[in-house]
Short mmCIF file of C-alpha atoms and ligand atoms in Angstrom, two decimals:
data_model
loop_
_atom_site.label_atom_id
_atom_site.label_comp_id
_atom_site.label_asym_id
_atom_site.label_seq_id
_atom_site.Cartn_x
_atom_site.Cartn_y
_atom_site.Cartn_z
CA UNK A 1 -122.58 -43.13 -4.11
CA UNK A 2 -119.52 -44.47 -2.46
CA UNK A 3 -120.23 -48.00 -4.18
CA UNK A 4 -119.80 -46.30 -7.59
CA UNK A 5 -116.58 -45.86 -10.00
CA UNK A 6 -114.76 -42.69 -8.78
CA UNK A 7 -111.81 -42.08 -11.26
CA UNK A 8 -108.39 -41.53 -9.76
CA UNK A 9 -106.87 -37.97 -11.12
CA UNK A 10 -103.13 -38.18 -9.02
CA UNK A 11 -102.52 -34.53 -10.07
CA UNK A 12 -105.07 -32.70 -8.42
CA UNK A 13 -103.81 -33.69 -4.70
CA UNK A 14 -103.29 -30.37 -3.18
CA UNK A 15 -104.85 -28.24 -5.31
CA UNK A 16 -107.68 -25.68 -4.44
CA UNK A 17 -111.19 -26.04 -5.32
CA UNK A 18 -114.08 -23.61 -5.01
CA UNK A 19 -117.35 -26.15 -5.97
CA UNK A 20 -120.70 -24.53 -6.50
CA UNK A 21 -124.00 -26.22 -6.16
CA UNK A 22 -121.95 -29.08 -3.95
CA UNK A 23 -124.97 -29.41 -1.17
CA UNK A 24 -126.60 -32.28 -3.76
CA UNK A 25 -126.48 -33.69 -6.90
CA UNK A 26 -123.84 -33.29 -9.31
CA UNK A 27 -121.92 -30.61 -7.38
CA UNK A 28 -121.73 -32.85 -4.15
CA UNK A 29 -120.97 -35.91 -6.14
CA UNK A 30 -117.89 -32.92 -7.87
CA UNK A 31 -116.88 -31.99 -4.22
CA UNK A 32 -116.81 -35.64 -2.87
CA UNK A 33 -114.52 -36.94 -6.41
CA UNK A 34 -112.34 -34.32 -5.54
CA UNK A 35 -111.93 -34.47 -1.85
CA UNK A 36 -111.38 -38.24 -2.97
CA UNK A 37 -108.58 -37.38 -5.12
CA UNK A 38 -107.06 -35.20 -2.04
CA UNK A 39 -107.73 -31.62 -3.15
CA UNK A 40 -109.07 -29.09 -0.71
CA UNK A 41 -112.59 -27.58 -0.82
CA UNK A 42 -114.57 -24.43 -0.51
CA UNK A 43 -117.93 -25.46 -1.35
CA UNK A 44 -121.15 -23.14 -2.03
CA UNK A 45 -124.61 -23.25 -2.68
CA UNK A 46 -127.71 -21.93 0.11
CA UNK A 47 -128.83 -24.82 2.08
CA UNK A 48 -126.26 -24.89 5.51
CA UNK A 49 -127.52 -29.04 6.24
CA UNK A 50 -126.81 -30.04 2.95
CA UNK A 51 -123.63 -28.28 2.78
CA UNK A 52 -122.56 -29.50 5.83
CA UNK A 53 -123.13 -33.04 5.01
CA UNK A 54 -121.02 -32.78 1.87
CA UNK A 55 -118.42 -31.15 4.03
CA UNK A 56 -118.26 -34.52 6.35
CA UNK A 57 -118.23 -36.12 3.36
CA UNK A 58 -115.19 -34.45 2.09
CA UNK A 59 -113.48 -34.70 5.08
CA UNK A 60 -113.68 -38.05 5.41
CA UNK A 61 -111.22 -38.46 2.74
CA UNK A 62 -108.82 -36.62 5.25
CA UNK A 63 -108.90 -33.71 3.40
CA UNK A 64 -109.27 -29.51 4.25
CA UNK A 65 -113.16 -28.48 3.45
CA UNK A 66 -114.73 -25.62 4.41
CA UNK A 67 -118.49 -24.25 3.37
CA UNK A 68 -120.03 -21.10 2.75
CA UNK A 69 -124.02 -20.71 2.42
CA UNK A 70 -124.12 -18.19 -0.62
CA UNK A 71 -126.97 -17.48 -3.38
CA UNK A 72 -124.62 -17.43 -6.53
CA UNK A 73 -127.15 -14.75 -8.17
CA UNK A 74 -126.41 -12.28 -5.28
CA UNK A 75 -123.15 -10.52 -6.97
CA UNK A 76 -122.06 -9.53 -3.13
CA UNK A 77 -122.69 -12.76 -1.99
CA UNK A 78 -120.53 -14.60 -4.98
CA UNK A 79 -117.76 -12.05 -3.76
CA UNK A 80 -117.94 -12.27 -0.50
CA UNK A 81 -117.53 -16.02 -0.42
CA UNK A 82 -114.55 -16.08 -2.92
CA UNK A 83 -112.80 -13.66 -0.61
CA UNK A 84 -113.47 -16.25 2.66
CA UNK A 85 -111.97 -18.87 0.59
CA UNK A 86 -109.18 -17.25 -0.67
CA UNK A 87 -108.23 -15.90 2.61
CA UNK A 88 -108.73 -19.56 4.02
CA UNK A 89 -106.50 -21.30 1.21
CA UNK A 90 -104.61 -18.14 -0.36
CA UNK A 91 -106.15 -19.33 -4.08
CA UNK A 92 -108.15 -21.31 -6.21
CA UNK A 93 -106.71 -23.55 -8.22
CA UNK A 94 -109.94 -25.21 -9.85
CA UNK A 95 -113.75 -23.81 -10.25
CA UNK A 96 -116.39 -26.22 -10.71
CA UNK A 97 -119.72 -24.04 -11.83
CA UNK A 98 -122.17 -26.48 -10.81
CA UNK A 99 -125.29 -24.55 -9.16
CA UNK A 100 -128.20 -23.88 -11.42
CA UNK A 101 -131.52 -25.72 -12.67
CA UNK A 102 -134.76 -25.12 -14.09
CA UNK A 103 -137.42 -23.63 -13.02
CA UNK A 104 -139.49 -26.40 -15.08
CA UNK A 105 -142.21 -26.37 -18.10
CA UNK A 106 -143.28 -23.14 -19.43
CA UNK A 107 -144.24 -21.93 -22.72
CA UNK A 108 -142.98 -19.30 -24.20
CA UNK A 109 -146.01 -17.32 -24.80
CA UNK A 110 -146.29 -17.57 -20.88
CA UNK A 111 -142.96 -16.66 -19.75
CA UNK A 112 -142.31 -13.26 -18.38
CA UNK A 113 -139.24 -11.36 -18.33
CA UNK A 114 -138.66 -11.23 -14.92
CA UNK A 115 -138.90 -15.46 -14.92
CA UNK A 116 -136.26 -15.21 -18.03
CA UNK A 117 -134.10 -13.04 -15.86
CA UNK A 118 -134.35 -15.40 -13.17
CA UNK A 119 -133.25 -18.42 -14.79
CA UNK A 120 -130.30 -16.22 -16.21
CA UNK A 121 -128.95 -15.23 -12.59
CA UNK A 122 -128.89 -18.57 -11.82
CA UNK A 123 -127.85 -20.17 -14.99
CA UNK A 124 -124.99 -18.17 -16.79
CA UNK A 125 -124.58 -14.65 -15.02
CA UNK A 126 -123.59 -16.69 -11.91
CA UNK A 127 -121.02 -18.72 -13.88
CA UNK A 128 -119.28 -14.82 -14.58
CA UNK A 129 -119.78 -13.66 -11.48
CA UNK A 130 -117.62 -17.25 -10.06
CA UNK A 131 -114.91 -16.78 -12.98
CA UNK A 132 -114.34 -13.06 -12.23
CA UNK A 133 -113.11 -13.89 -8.48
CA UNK A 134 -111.11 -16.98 -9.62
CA UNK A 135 -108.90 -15.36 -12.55
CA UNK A 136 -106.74 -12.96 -11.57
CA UNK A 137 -105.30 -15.44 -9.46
CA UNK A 138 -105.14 -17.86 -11.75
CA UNK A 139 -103.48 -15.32 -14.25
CA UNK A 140 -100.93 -14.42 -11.68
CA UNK A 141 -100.18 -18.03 -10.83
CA UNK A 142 -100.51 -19.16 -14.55
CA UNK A 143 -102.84 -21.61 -13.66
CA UNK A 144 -106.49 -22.34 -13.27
CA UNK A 145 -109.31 -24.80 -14.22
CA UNK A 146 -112.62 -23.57 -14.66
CA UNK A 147 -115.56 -26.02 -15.67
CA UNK A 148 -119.12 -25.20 -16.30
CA UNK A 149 -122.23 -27.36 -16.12
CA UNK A 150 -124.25 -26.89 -18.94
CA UNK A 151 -126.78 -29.42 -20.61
CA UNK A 152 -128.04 -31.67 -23.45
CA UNK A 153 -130.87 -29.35 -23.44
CA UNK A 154 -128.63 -26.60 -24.51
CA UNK A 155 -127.37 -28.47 -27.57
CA UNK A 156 -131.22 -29.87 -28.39
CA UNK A 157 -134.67 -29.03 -28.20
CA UNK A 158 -136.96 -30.91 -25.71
CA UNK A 159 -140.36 -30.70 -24.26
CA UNK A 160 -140.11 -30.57 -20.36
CA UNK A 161 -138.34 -27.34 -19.61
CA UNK A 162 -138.43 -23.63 -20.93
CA UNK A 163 -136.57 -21.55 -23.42
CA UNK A 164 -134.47 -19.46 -20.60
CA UNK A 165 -132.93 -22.95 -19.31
CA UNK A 166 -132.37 -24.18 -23.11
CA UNK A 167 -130.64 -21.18 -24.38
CA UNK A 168 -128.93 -19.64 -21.40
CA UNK A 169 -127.05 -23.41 -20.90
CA UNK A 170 -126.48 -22.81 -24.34
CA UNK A 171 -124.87 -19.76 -23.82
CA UNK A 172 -122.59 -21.31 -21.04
CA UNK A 173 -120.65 -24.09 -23.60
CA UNK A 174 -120.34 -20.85 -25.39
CA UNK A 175 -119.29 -18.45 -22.82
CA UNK A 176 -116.36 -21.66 -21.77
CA UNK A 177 -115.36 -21.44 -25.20
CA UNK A 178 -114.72 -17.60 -25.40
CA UNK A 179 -113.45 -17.76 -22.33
CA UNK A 180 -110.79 -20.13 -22.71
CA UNK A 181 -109.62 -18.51 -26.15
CA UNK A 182 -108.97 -15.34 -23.72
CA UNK A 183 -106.97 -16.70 -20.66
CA UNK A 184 -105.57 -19.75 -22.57
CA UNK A 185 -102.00 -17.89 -23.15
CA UNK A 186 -102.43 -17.12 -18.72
CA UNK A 187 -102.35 -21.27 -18.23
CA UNK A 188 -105.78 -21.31 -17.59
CA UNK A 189 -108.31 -24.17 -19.29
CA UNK A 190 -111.81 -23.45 -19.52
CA UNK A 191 -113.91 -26.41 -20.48
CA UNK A 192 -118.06 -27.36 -20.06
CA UNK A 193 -119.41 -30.34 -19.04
CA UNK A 194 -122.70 -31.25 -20.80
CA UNK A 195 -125.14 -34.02 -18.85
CA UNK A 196 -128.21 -35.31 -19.93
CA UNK A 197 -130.90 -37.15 -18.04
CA UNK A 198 -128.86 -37.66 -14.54
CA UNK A 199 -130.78 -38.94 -11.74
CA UNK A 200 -128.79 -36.78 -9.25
CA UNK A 201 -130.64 -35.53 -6.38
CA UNK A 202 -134.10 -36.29 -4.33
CA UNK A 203 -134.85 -32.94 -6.03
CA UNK A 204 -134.83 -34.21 -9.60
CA UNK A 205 -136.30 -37.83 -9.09
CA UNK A 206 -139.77 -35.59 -7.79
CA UNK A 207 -139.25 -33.52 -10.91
CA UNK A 208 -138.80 -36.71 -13.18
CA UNK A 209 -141.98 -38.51 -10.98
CA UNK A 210 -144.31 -35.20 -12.37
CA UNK A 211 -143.32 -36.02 -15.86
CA UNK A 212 -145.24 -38.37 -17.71
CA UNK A 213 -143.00 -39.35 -20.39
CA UNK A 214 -139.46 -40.29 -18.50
CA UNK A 215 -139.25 -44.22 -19.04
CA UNK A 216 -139.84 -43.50 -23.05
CA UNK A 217 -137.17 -40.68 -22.91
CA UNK A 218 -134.79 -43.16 -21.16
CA UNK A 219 -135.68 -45.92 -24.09
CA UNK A 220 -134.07 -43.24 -26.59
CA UNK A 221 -131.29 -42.64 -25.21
CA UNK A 222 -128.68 -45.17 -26.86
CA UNK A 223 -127.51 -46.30 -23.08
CA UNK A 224 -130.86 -46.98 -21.83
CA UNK A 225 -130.90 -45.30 -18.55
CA UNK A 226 -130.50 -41.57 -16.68
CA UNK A 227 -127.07 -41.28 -15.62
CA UNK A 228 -125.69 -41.11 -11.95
CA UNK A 229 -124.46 -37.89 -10.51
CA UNK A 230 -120.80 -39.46 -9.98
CA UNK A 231 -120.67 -40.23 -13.77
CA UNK A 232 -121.15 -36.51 -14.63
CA UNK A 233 -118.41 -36.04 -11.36
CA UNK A 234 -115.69 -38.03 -13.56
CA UNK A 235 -116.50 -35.88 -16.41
CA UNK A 236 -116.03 -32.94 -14.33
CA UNK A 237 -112.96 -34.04 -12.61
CA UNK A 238 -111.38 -34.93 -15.48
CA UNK A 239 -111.33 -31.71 -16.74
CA UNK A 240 -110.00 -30.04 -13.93
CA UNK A 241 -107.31 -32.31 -13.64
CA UNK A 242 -103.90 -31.92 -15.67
CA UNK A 243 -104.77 -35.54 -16.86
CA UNK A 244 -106.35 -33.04 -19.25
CA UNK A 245 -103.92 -30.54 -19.82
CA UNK A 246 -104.20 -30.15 -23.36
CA UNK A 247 -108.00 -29.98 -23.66
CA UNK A 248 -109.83 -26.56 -23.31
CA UNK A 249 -112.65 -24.73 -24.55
CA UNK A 250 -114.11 -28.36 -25.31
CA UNK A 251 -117.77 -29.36 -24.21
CA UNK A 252 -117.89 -32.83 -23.02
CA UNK A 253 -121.69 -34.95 -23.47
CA UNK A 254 -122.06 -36.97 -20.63
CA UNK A 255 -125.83 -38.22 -22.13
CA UNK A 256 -125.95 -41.83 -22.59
CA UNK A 257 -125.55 -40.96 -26.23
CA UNK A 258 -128.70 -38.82 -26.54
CA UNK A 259 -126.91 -36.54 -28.65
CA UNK A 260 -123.64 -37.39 -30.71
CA UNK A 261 -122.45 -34.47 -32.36
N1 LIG B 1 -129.80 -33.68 -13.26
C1 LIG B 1 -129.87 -33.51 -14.55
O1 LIG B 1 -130.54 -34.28 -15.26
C2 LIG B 1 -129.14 -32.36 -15.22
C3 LIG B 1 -129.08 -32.35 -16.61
C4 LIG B 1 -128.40 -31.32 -17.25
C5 LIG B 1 -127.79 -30.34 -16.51
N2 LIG B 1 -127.87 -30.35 -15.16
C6 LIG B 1 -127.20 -29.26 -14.44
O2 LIG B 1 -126.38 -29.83 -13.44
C7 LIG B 1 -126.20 -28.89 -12.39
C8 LIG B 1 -126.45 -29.58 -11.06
O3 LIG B 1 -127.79 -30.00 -10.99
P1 LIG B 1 -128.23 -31.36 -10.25
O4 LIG B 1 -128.80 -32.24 -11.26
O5 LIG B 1 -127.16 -31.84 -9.39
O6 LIG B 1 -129.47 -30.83 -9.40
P2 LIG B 1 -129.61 -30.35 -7.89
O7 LIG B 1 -129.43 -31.51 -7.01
O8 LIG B 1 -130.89 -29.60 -7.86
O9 LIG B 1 -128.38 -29.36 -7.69
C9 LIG B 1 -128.44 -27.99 -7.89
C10 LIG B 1 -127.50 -27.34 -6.91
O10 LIG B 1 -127.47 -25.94 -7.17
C11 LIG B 1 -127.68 -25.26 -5.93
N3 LIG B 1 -128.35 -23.99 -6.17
C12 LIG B 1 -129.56 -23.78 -6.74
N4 LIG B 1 -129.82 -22.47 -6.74
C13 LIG B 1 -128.77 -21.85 -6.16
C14 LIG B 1 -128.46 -20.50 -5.86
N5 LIG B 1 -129.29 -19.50 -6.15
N6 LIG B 1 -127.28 -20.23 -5.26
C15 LIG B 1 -126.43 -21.23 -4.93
N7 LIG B 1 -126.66 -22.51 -5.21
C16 LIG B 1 -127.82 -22.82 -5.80
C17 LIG B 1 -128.55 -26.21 -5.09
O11 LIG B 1 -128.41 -26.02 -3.69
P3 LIG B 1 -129.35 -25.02 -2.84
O12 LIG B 1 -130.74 -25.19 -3.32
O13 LIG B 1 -129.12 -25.44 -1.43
O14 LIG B 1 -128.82 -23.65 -3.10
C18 LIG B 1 -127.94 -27.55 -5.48
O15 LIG B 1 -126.82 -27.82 -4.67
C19 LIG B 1 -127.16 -27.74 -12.68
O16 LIG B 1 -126.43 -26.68 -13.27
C20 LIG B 1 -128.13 -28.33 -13.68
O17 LIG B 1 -128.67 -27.34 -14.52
C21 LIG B 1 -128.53 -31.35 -14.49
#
């Protein structure tokens, strides 16, 4: 990871941000970009060793980090660990949304509604849940950046996941657009990031390795490869930097030009 292009955002040095989702993948390449650019970290997801990697990570870069093991669907949790942060930092400047993921191939006709509920915890309500500790802050302060994960498979149909993952990452570009209409006027920018096929984590390359068809989805794609996790980081980083002051309530495709619309 360190061998790859991390962009340089100069106005996020000394700012606050809470990361989900930053013990792999995405969120840790998020955590690392920032810590990088010299902002201070709270980072969250459930696994304490992975956490605390990303933490020496971060602090490598000479910067404050601190970690708190929290399920994002547990509502008490969520507040709980918003509350350790801001009583370490006294705010949050930026919220990166990046925990969720599917929970895989499933028809329809075979999903129950407990599984749908599931993959909504995890997937949207826990992007609420995150926002409602972060803004009142940022509406004092007039200023906050929020940005949400979502994905290509929330903008197109596909074959190797399940309807709850497809709409409910649907419904997050969505809720970042409604959302920044509302808390625009309070400085706040509320933006999505959209990836596609990201090689990101040991946990995805086994997922990819049970599916059959990956090489001919990578042939489609107009750049003819997954992405890395640090290219979706930029994306993210960007956003929550006041290089992009002027841009919210925008979705930004970070999909090797699988979709272009
Ligand atoms: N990789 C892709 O191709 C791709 C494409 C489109 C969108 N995305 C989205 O990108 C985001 C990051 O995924 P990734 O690719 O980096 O995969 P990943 O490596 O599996 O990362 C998911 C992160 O979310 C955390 N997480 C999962 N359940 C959680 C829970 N209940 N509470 C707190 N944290 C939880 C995981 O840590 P713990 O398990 O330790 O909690 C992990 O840090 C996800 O929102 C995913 O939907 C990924």
């Amino acid at each position: 990871m360190e061998k790859e292009n991390m962009a340089v955002f100069p106005s996020i040095e000394g700012k606050v941000a809470a990361v989900t989702g930053a013990g792999s993948g995405i969120g840790r390449a998020t955590a690392i970009l920032l810590a990088k650019n010299g902002t201070a970290l709270f980072l969250m997801s459930r696994d304490e060793e992975k956490l605390k990697e990303t933490q020496k990570t971060c602090e490598s870069y000479g910067v404050k980090c601190f970690y708190k093991s929290t399920d994002v669907t547990d509502p008490n949790a969520v507040k709980e660990s918003f509350a350790e942060c801001i009583k370490i930092f006294g705010r949050v400047d930026i919220l990166c949304n990046v925990a969720g993921g599917s929970t895989g191939r499933k028809f329809t006709f075979d999903m129950t509604g407990d599984e749908f509920d599931e993959v909504y915890k995890l997937n949207l309500k826990n992007v609420f849940l995150c926002c409602k500790e972060v803004l009142p802050g940022m509406k004092e302060r007039n200023y906050g950046k929020i940005v949400n994960v979502s994905s290509l498979i929330g903008r197109a149909a596909g074959d190797n996941t399940n309807i709850a993952y497809s709409s409910l990452k649907a419904g997050i570009d969505q809720f970042s657009k409604y959302l920044a209409r509302e808390v625009g006027k309070y400085g706040i920018c509320v933006n999505s990031v959209s990836p596609g096929y990201v090689e990101a984590s040991r946990r995805i390359t086994e997922l990819w390795a049970k599916t059959q068809n990956m090489q001919e989805i990578f042939d489609r794609l107009s750049i003819k490869r997954p992405g890395t996790a640090m290219e979706v980081a930029n994306a993210i980083v960007f956003l929550a930097s006041d290089e992009a002051a002027y841009i919210t309530g925008e979705v930004l495709d970070v999909n090797g030009g699988a979709v272009m619309a």
